[in-house]
Coordinates of C-alpha atoms in Angstrom, one line a residue:
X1 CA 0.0 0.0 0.0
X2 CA 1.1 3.6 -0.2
X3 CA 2.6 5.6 2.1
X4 CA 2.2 8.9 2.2
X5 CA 4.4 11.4 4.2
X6 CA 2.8 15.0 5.6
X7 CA 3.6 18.0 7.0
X8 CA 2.0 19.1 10.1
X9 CA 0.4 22.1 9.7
X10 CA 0.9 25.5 11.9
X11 CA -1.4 26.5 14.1
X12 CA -3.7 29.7 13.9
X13 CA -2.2 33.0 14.9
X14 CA -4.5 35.9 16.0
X15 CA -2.9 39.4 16.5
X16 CA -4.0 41.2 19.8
X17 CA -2.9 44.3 20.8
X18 CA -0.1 43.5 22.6
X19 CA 1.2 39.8 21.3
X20 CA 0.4 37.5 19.5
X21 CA -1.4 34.3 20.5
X22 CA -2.5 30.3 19.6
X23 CA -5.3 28.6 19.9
X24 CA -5.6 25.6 22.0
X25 CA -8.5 23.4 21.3
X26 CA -10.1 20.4 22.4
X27 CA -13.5 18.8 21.4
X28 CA -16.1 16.5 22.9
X29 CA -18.2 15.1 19.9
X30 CA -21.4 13.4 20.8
X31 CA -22.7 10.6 18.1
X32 CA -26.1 9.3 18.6
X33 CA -25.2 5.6 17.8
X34 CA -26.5 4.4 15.0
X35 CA -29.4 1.5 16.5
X36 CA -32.7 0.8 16.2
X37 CA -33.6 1.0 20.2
X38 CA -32.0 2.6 22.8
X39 CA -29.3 2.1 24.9
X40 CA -31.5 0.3 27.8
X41 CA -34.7 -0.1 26.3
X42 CA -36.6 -1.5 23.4
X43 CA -38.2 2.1 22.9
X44 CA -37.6 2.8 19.1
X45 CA -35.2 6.0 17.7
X46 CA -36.9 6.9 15.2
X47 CA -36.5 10.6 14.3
X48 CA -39.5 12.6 13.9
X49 CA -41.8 10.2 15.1
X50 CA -44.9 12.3 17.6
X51 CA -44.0 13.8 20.9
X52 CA -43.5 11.0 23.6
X53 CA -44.6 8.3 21.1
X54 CA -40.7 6.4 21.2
X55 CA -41.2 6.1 25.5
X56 CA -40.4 3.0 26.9
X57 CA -41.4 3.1 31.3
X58 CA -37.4 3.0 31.9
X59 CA -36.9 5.8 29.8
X60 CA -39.6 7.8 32.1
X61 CA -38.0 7.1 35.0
X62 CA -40.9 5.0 36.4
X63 CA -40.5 3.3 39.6
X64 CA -39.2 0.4 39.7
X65 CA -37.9 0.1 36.0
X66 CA -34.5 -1.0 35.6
X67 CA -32.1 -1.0 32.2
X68 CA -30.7 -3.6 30.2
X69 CA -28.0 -2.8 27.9
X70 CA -28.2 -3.1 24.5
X71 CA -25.7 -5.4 22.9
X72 CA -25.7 -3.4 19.7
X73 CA -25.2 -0.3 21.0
X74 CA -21.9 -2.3 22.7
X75 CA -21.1 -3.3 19.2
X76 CA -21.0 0.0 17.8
X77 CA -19.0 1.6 20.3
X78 CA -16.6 -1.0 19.6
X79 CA -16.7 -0.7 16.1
X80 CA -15.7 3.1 16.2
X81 CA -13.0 2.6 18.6
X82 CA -11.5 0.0 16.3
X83 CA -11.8 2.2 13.2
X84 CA -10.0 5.1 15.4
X85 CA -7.6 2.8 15.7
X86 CA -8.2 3.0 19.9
X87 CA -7.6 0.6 22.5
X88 CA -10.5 -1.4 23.5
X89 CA -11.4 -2.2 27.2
X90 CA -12.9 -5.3 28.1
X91 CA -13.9 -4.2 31.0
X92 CA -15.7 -1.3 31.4
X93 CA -18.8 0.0 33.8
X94 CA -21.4 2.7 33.8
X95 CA -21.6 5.5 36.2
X96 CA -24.6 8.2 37.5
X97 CA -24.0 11.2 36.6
X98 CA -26.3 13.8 39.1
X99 CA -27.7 16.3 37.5
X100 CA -31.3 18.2 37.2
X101 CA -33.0 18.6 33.7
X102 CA -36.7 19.0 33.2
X103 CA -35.9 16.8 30.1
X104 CA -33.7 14.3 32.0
X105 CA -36.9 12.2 34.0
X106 CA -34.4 10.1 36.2
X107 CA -32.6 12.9 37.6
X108 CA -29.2 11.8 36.2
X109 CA -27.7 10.4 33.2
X110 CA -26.2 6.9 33.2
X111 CA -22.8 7.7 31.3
X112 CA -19.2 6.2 32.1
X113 CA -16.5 8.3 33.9
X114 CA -14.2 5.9 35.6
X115 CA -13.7 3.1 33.3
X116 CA -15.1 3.7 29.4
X117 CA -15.3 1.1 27.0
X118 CA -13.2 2.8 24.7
X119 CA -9.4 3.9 25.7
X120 CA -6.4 6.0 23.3
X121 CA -6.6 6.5 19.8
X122 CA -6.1 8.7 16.7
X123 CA -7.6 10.6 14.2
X124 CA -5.7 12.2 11.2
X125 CA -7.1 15.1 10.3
X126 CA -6.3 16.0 6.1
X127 CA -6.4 19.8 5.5
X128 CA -5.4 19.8 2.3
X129 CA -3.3 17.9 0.0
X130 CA 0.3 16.9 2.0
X131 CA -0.5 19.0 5.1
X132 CA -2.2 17.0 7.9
X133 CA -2.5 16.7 11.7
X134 CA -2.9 14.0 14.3
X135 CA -5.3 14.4 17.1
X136 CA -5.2 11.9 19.8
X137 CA -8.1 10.6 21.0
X138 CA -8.4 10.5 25.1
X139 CA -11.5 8.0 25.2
X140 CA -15.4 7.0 23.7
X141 CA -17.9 6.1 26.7
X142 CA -21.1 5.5 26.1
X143 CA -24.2 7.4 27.8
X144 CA -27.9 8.2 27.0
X145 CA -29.4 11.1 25.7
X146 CA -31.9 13.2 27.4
X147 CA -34.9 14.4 26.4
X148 CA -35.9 18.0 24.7
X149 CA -37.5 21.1 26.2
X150 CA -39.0 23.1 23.5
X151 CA -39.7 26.5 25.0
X152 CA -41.3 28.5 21.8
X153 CA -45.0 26.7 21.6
X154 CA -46.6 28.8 24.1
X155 CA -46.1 31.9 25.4
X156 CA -46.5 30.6 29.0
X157 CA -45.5 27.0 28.7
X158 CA -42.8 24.4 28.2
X159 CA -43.4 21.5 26.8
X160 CA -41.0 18.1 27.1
X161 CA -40.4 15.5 24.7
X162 CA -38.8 12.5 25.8
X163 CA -38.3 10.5 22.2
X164 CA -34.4 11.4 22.4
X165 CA -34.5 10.1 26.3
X166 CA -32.1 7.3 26.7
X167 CA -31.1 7.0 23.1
X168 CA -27.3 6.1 22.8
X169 CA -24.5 8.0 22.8
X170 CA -20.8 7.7 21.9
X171 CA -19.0 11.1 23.9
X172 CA -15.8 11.0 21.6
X173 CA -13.3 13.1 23.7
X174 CA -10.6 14.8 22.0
X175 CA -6.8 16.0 23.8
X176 CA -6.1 19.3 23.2
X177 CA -4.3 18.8 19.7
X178 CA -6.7 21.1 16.8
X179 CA -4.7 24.1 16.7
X180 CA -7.4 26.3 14.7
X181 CA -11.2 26.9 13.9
X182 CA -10.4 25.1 10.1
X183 CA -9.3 22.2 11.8
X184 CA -11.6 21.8 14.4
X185 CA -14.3 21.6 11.2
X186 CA -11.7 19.2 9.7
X187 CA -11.6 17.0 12.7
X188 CA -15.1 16.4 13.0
X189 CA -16.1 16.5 9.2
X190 CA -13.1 13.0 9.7
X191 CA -15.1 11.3 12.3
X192 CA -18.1 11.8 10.7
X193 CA -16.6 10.2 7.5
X194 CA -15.6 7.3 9.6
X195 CA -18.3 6.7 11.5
X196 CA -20.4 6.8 8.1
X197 CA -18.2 4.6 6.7
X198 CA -18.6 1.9 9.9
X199 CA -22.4 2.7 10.2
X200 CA -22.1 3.6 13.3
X201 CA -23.7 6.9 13.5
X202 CA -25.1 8.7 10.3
X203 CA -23.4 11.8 11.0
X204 CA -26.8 14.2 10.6
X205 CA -26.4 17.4 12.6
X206 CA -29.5 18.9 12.2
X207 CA -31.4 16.3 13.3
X208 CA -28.9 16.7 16.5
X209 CA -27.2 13.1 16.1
X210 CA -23.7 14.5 15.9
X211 CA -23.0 17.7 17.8
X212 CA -19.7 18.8 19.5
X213 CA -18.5 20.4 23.1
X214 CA -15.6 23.0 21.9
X215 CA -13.0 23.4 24.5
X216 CA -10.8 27.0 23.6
X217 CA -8.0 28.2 25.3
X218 CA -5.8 31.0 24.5
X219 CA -1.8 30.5 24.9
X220 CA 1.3 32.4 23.6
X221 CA 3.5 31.0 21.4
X222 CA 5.7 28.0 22.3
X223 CA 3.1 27.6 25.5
X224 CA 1.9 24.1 23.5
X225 CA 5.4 23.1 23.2
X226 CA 6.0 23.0 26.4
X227 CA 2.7 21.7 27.4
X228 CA 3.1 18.6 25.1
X229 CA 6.7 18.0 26.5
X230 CA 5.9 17.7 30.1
X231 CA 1.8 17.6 29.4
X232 CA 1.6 19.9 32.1
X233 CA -1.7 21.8 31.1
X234 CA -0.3 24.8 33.2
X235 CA 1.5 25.7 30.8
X236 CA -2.0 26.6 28.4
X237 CA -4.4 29.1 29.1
X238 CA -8.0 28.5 30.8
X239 CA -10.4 26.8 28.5
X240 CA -13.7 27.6 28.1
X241 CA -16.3 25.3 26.9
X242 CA -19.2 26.3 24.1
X243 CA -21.8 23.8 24.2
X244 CA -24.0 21.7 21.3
X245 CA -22.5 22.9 18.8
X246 CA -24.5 21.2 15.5
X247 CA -22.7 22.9 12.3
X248 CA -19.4 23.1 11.2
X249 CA -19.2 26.2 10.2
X250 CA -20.9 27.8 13.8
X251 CA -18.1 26.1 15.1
X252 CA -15.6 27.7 13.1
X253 CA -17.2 30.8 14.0
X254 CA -17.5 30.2 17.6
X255 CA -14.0 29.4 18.1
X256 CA -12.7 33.0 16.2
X257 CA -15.0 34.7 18.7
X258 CA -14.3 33.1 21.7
X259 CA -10.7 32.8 21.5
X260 CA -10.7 37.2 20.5
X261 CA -12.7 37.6 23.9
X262 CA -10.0 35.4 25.9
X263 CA -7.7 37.2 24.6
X264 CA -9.2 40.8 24.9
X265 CA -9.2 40.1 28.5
X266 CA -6.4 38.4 28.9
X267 CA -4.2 41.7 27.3
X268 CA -7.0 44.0 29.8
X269 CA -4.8 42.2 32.9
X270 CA -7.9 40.1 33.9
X271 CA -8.5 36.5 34.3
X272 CA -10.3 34.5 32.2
X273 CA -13.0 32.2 34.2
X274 CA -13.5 28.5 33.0
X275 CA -17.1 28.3 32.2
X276 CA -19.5 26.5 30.4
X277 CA -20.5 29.3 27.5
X278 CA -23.2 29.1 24.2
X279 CA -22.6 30.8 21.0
X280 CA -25.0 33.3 19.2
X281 CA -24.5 33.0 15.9
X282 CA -27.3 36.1 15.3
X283 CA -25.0 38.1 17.7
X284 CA -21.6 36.6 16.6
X285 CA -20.9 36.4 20.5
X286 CA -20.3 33.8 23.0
X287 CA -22.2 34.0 26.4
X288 CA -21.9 32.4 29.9
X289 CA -24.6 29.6 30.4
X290 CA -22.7 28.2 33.7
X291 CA -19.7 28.4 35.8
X292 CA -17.8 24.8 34.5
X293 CA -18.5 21.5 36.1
X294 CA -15.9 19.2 37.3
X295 CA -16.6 15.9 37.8
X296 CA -16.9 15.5 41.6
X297 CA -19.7 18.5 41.1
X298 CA -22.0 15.6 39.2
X299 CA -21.3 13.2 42.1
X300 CA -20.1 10.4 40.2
X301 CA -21.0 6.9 41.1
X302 CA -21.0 3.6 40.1
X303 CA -24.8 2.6 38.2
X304 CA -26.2 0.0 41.1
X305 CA -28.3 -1.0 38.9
X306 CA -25.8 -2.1 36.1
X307 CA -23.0 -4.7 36.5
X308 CA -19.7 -4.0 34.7
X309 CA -19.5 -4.7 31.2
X310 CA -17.0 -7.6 30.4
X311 CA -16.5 -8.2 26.7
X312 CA -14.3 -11.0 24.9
X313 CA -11.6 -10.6 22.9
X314 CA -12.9 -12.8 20.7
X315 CA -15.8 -10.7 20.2
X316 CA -13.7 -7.7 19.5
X317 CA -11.5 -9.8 16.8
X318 CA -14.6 -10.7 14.7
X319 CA -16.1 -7.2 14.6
X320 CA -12.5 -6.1 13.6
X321 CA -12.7 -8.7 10.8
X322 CA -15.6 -7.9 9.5
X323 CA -15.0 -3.7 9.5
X324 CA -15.1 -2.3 6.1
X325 CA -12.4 -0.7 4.6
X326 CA -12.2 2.8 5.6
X327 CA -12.0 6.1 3.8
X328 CA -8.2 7.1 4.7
X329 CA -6.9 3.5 3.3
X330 CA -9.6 3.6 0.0
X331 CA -8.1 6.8 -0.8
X332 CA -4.4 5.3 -0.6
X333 CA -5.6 2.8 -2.4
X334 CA -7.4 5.0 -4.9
X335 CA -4.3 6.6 -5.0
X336 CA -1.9 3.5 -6.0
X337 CA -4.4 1.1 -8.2
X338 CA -6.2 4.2 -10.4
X339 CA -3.0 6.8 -10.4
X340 CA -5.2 9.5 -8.6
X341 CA -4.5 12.4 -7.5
X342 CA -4.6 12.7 -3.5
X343 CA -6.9 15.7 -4.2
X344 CA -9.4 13.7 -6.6
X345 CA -8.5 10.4 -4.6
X346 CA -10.1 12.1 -1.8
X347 CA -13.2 14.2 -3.0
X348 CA -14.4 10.4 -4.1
X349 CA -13.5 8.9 -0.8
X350 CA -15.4 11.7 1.2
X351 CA -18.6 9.9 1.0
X352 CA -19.6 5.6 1.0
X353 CA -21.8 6.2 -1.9
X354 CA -19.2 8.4 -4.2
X355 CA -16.3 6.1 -3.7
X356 CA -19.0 3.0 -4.8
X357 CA -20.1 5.0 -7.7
X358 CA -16.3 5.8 -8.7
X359 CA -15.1 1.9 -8.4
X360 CA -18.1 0.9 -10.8
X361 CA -17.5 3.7 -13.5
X362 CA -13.9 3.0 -13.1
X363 CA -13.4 -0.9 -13.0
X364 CA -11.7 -2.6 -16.4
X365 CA -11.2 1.5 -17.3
X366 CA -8.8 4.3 -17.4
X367 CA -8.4 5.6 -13.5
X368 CA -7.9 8.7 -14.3
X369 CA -10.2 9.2 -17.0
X370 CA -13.3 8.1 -15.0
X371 CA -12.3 10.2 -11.9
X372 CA -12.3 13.4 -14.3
X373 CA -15.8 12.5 -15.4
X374 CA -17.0 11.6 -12.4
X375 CA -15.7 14.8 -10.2
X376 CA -15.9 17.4 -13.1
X377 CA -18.7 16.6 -15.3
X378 CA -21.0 14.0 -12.6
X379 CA -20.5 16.3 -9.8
X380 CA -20.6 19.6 -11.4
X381 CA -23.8 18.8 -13.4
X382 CA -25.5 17.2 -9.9
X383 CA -24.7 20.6 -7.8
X384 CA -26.1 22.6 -11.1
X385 CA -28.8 20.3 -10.5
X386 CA -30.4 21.4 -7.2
X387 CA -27.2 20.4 -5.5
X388 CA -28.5 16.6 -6.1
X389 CA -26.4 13.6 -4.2
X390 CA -25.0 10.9 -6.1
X391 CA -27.6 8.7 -4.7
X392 CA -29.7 11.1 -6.7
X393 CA -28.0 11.1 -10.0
X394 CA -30.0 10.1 -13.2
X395 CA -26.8 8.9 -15.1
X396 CA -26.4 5.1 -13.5
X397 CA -22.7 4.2 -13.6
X398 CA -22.6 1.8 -16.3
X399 CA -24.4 4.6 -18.5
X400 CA -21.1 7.0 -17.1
X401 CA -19.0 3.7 -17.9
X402 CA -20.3 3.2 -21.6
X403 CA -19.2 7.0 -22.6
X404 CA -15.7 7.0 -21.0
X405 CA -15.4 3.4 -23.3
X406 CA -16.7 5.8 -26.2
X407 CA -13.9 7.8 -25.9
X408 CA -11.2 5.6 -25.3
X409 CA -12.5 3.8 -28.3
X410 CA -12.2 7.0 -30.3
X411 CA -16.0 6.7 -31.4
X412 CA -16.4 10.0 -30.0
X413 CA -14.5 12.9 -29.1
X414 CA -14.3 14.6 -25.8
X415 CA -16.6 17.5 -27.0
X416 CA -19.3 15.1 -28.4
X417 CA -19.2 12.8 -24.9
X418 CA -20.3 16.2 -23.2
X419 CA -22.9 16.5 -25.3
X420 CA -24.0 12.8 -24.8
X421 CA -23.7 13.1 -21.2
X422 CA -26.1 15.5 -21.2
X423 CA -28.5 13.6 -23.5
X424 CA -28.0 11.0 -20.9
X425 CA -28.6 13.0 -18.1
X426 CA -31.7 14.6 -19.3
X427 CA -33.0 11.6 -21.4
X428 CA -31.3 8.4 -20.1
X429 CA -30.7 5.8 -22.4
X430 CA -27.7 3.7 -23.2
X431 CA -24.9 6.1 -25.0
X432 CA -23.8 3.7 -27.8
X433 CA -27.1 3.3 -29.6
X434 CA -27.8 7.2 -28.7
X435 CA -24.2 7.6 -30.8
X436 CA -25.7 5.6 -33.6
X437 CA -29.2 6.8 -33.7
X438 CA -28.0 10.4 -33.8
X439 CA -24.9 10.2 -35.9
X440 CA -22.5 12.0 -33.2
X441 CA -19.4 9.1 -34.3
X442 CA -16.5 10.9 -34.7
X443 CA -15.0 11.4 -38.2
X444 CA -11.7 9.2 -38.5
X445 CA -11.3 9.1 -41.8
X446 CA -8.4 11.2 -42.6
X447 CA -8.6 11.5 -46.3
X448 CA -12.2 13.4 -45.4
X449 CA -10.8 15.5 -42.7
X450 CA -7.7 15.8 -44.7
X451 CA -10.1 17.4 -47.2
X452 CA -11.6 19.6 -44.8
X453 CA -8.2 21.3 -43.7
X454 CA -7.1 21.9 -46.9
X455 CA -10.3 23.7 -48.2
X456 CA -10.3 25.8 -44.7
X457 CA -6.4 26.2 -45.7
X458 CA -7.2 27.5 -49.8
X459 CA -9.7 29.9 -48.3
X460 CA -7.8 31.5 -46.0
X461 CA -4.7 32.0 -47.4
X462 CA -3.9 35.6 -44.9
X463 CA -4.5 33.2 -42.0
X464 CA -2.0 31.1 -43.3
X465 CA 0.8 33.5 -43.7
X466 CA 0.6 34.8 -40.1
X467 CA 0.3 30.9 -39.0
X468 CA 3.9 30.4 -40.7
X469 CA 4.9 33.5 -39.2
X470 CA 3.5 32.5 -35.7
X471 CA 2.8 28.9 -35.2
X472 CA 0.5 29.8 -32.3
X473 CA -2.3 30.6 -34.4
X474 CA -2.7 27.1 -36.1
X475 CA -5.2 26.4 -33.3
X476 CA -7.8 28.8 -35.4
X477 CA -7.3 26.0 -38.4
X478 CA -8.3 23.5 -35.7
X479 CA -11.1 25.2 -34.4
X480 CA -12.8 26.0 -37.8
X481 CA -11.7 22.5 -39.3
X482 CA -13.9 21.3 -36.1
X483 CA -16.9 23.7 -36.8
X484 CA -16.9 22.8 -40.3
X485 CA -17.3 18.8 -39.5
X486 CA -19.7 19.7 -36.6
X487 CA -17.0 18.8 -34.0
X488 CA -17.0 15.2 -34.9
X489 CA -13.3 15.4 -36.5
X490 CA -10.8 13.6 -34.5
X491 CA -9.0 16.6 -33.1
X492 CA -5.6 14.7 -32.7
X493 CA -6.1 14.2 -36.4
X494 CA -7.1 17.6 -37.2
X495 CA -4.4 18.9 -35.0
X496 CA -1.5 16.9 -36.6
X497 CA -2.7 17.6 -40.2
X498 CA -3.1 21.7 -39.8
X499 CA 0.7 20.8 -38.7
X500 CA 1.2 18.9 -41.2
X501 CA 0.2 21.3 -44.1
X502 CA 0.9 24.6 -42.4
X503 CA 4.4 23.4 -42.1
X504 CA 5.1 21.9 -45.7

């Protein structure tokens, strides 16, 4: 397999008025896992389903009603620790976690603080071609979801739905490694691709299944250095936390804001406070929401009601064996067995279904060839298109596959397979009898487009001097040698015969 070697790239600078300073950022992504019931009920999780409809009595909190974990959910925890390349813990146990919700009916969340089921791993993080960054993963536990308060139905009312109420959650904690708002997009754009690619969670942020915790902190430069020399967090600034964050680019957004008011105080010769803060995105400003929680404030303890979760390492080994191959090793091998470009090799890994689509159009064919037509002339016309998926696309791969083997057949020329494709796209169809109902076969006969440059060439006899005077200007021969045959002329024909004759 390839192996590709990358620069790391430098983190974000931002001028104050007296230095300037880094970011330091760490994030806590929470992925609804991807199941059909809950993590300790049967009670479906179905989005959009009526208020209170997906309620099982242990998600209520009725008396008496104890959980049973879900071995799925298990599964898929596992499954995205493994594709992180993470440790996995055979043993692991759920704790309470004490807190008061109006949405949360037990009065605390079942989560897992003291021993998760998932330990150390990595993500690499591309940001562009070459340049790309490691960030450690600290740990994955899994925990339920509460409920949701919807405050804006009445004017003197809340109302509670309890659907999202113990559906699972992977908490996907992050060290302090993203070093800017572009990479803390990156970073969770790449688990999102993973997870996608391993089924465990489908990634959907405005339904609220993947939404991240953003830890900033403000530190001059070197501070990092140091701090990932000794890991001595003293030596970074205090981090703030902005909560349930659901879109990439508000957390982009947030981070430039919040990191400008850190530092705005910082350089006023105050202090900033950890806190727990949510961003405005109508105000482009960060606010408090609470002072931060440490863990002993939740009064962590172990779930009576649970007994430690002991898996086999036999179990582990045949979910690892049956994990499908993810998106950083399909694009190396995109990469190696088509002779992509890392930049095209991964626009068609970013998504399941592209990299699928690709691999049809492009098996038995030219590599590079069917990743043009797929990228530039698939993709463009599908964005043109309503911004259309390619789940969505009226052009089925072997249709895609029948023009590229059009072209390399010299049937048709590049400029009459654009014109198919369309044909295609708007009227479907198979391409080869379209190219012989319609008469679009390019001309290869060179004694008739011989025949067509030399008449061009007889009446145009100016154009003809100034081509012998400046070669550069044979391309008009080409171009009306194409018009005159209705662009079906070969044009490495036409090209070498204007040549030809210009030149003798």
């Amino acid at each position: 397999m390839l192996d590709l070697t990358y620069e790391t790239p430098k983190p974000k600078v931002i001028a104050g008025a007296k230095h300037d300073w880094e970011l330091v950022i760490g994030l806590e992504v929470h992925a609804q896992v991807a199941t059909n019931a809950k993590l300790f009920s049967g009670a479906s999780t179905q989005f959009g389903a009526e208020p209170n409809s997906n309620v099982a009595f242990v998600d209520a909190g009725m008396p008496g009603m104890l959980p049973v974990i879900n071995e799925e959910c298990v599964a898929q925890a596992v499954r995205t620790g493994l594709g992180l390349k993470a440790d996995i813990n055979l043993y692991s146990a759920f704790d309470r976690k004490n807190y008061f919700y109006p949405d949360l009916p037990q009065g605390y969340q079942i989560s897992q603080l003291y021993h998760p089921i998932v330990g150390e791993g990595e993500v690499h993080v591309d940001m562009e071609p070459g340049i790309a960054r490691t960030v450690r993963i600290e740990r994955i536990h899994l925990e339920q979801d509460a409920g949701k308060s919807i405050h804006d139905m009445d004017p003197a009312m809340s109302f509670v739905d309890l659907n999202r109420t113990g559906v699972a959650l992977m908490e996907i904690v992050s060290r302090p490694d993203i070093r800017g708002p572009e990479e803390a997009a990156a970073y969770v754009s790449k688990l999102r691709q993973i997870m996608r690619y391993l089924g465990t969670c489908d990634g959907n942020m405005q339904n609220g299944n993947l939404r991240a915790d953003v830890n900033v902190s403000i530190c001059l430069p070197g501070a990092y250095e140091k701090y990932m020399g000794t890991q001595d967090f003293s030596h970074l600034g205090t981090r703030c936390e902005i909560k349930n964050m659901n879109s990439l680019r508000f957390i982009q957004q947030a981070i430039e804001v919040e990191a400008k008011r850190q530092i705005a105080i910082v350089e006023a010769g105050g202090e900033v406070e950890q806190e727990t803060r949510l961003y405005d995105p109508d105000k482009g400003e960060t606010r408090s929401m609470r002072s931060k929680e440490e863990a002993h404030d939740y009064r962590y303890f172990p779930c009576p009601d649970l007994l430690p979760l002991e898996i086999e390492q036999d179990w582990v080994d045949d979910l690892a064996s049956k994990l499908p191959e993810l998106p950083d090793e399909k694009r190396l091998r995109f990469i190696s067995d088509f002779g992509l470009s890392e930049y095209d090799a991964a626009v068609l890994t970013a998504d399941t279904t592209n990299a699928a689509y690709f691999e049809q159009v492009a098996e038995g064919r030219d590599g590079k060839l069917a990743a043009n037509w797929v990228i530039n002339e698939l993709f463009g016309r599908l964005k043109k298109d309503d911004d259309k998926s390619i789940t969505q696309s009226p052009v089925t791969p072997e249709q895609l596959g029948g023009i590229i083997d059009l072209i390399t057949s010299d049937a048709i020329s590049g400029k009459i397979a654009k014109d198919l494709f369309e044909i295609v796209y708007t009227e479907g169809g198979d391409p080869a009898e379209i190219v012989e109902a319609r008469g679009m076969k390019q001309v290869t006969d060179t004694g008739a487009i011989e025949a067509a440059v030399d008449e061009i060439i007889a009446a145009n006899p100016d154009q003809v001097a100034k081509a012998k005077e400046n070669p550069k200007l044979a391309g008009w021969f080409v171009g009306q040698v194409m018009k005159a045959t209705g662009g079906k002329a070969n044009p490495k024909a036409v090209n070498q015969l204007v040549a030809k004759k210009l030149n003798g």
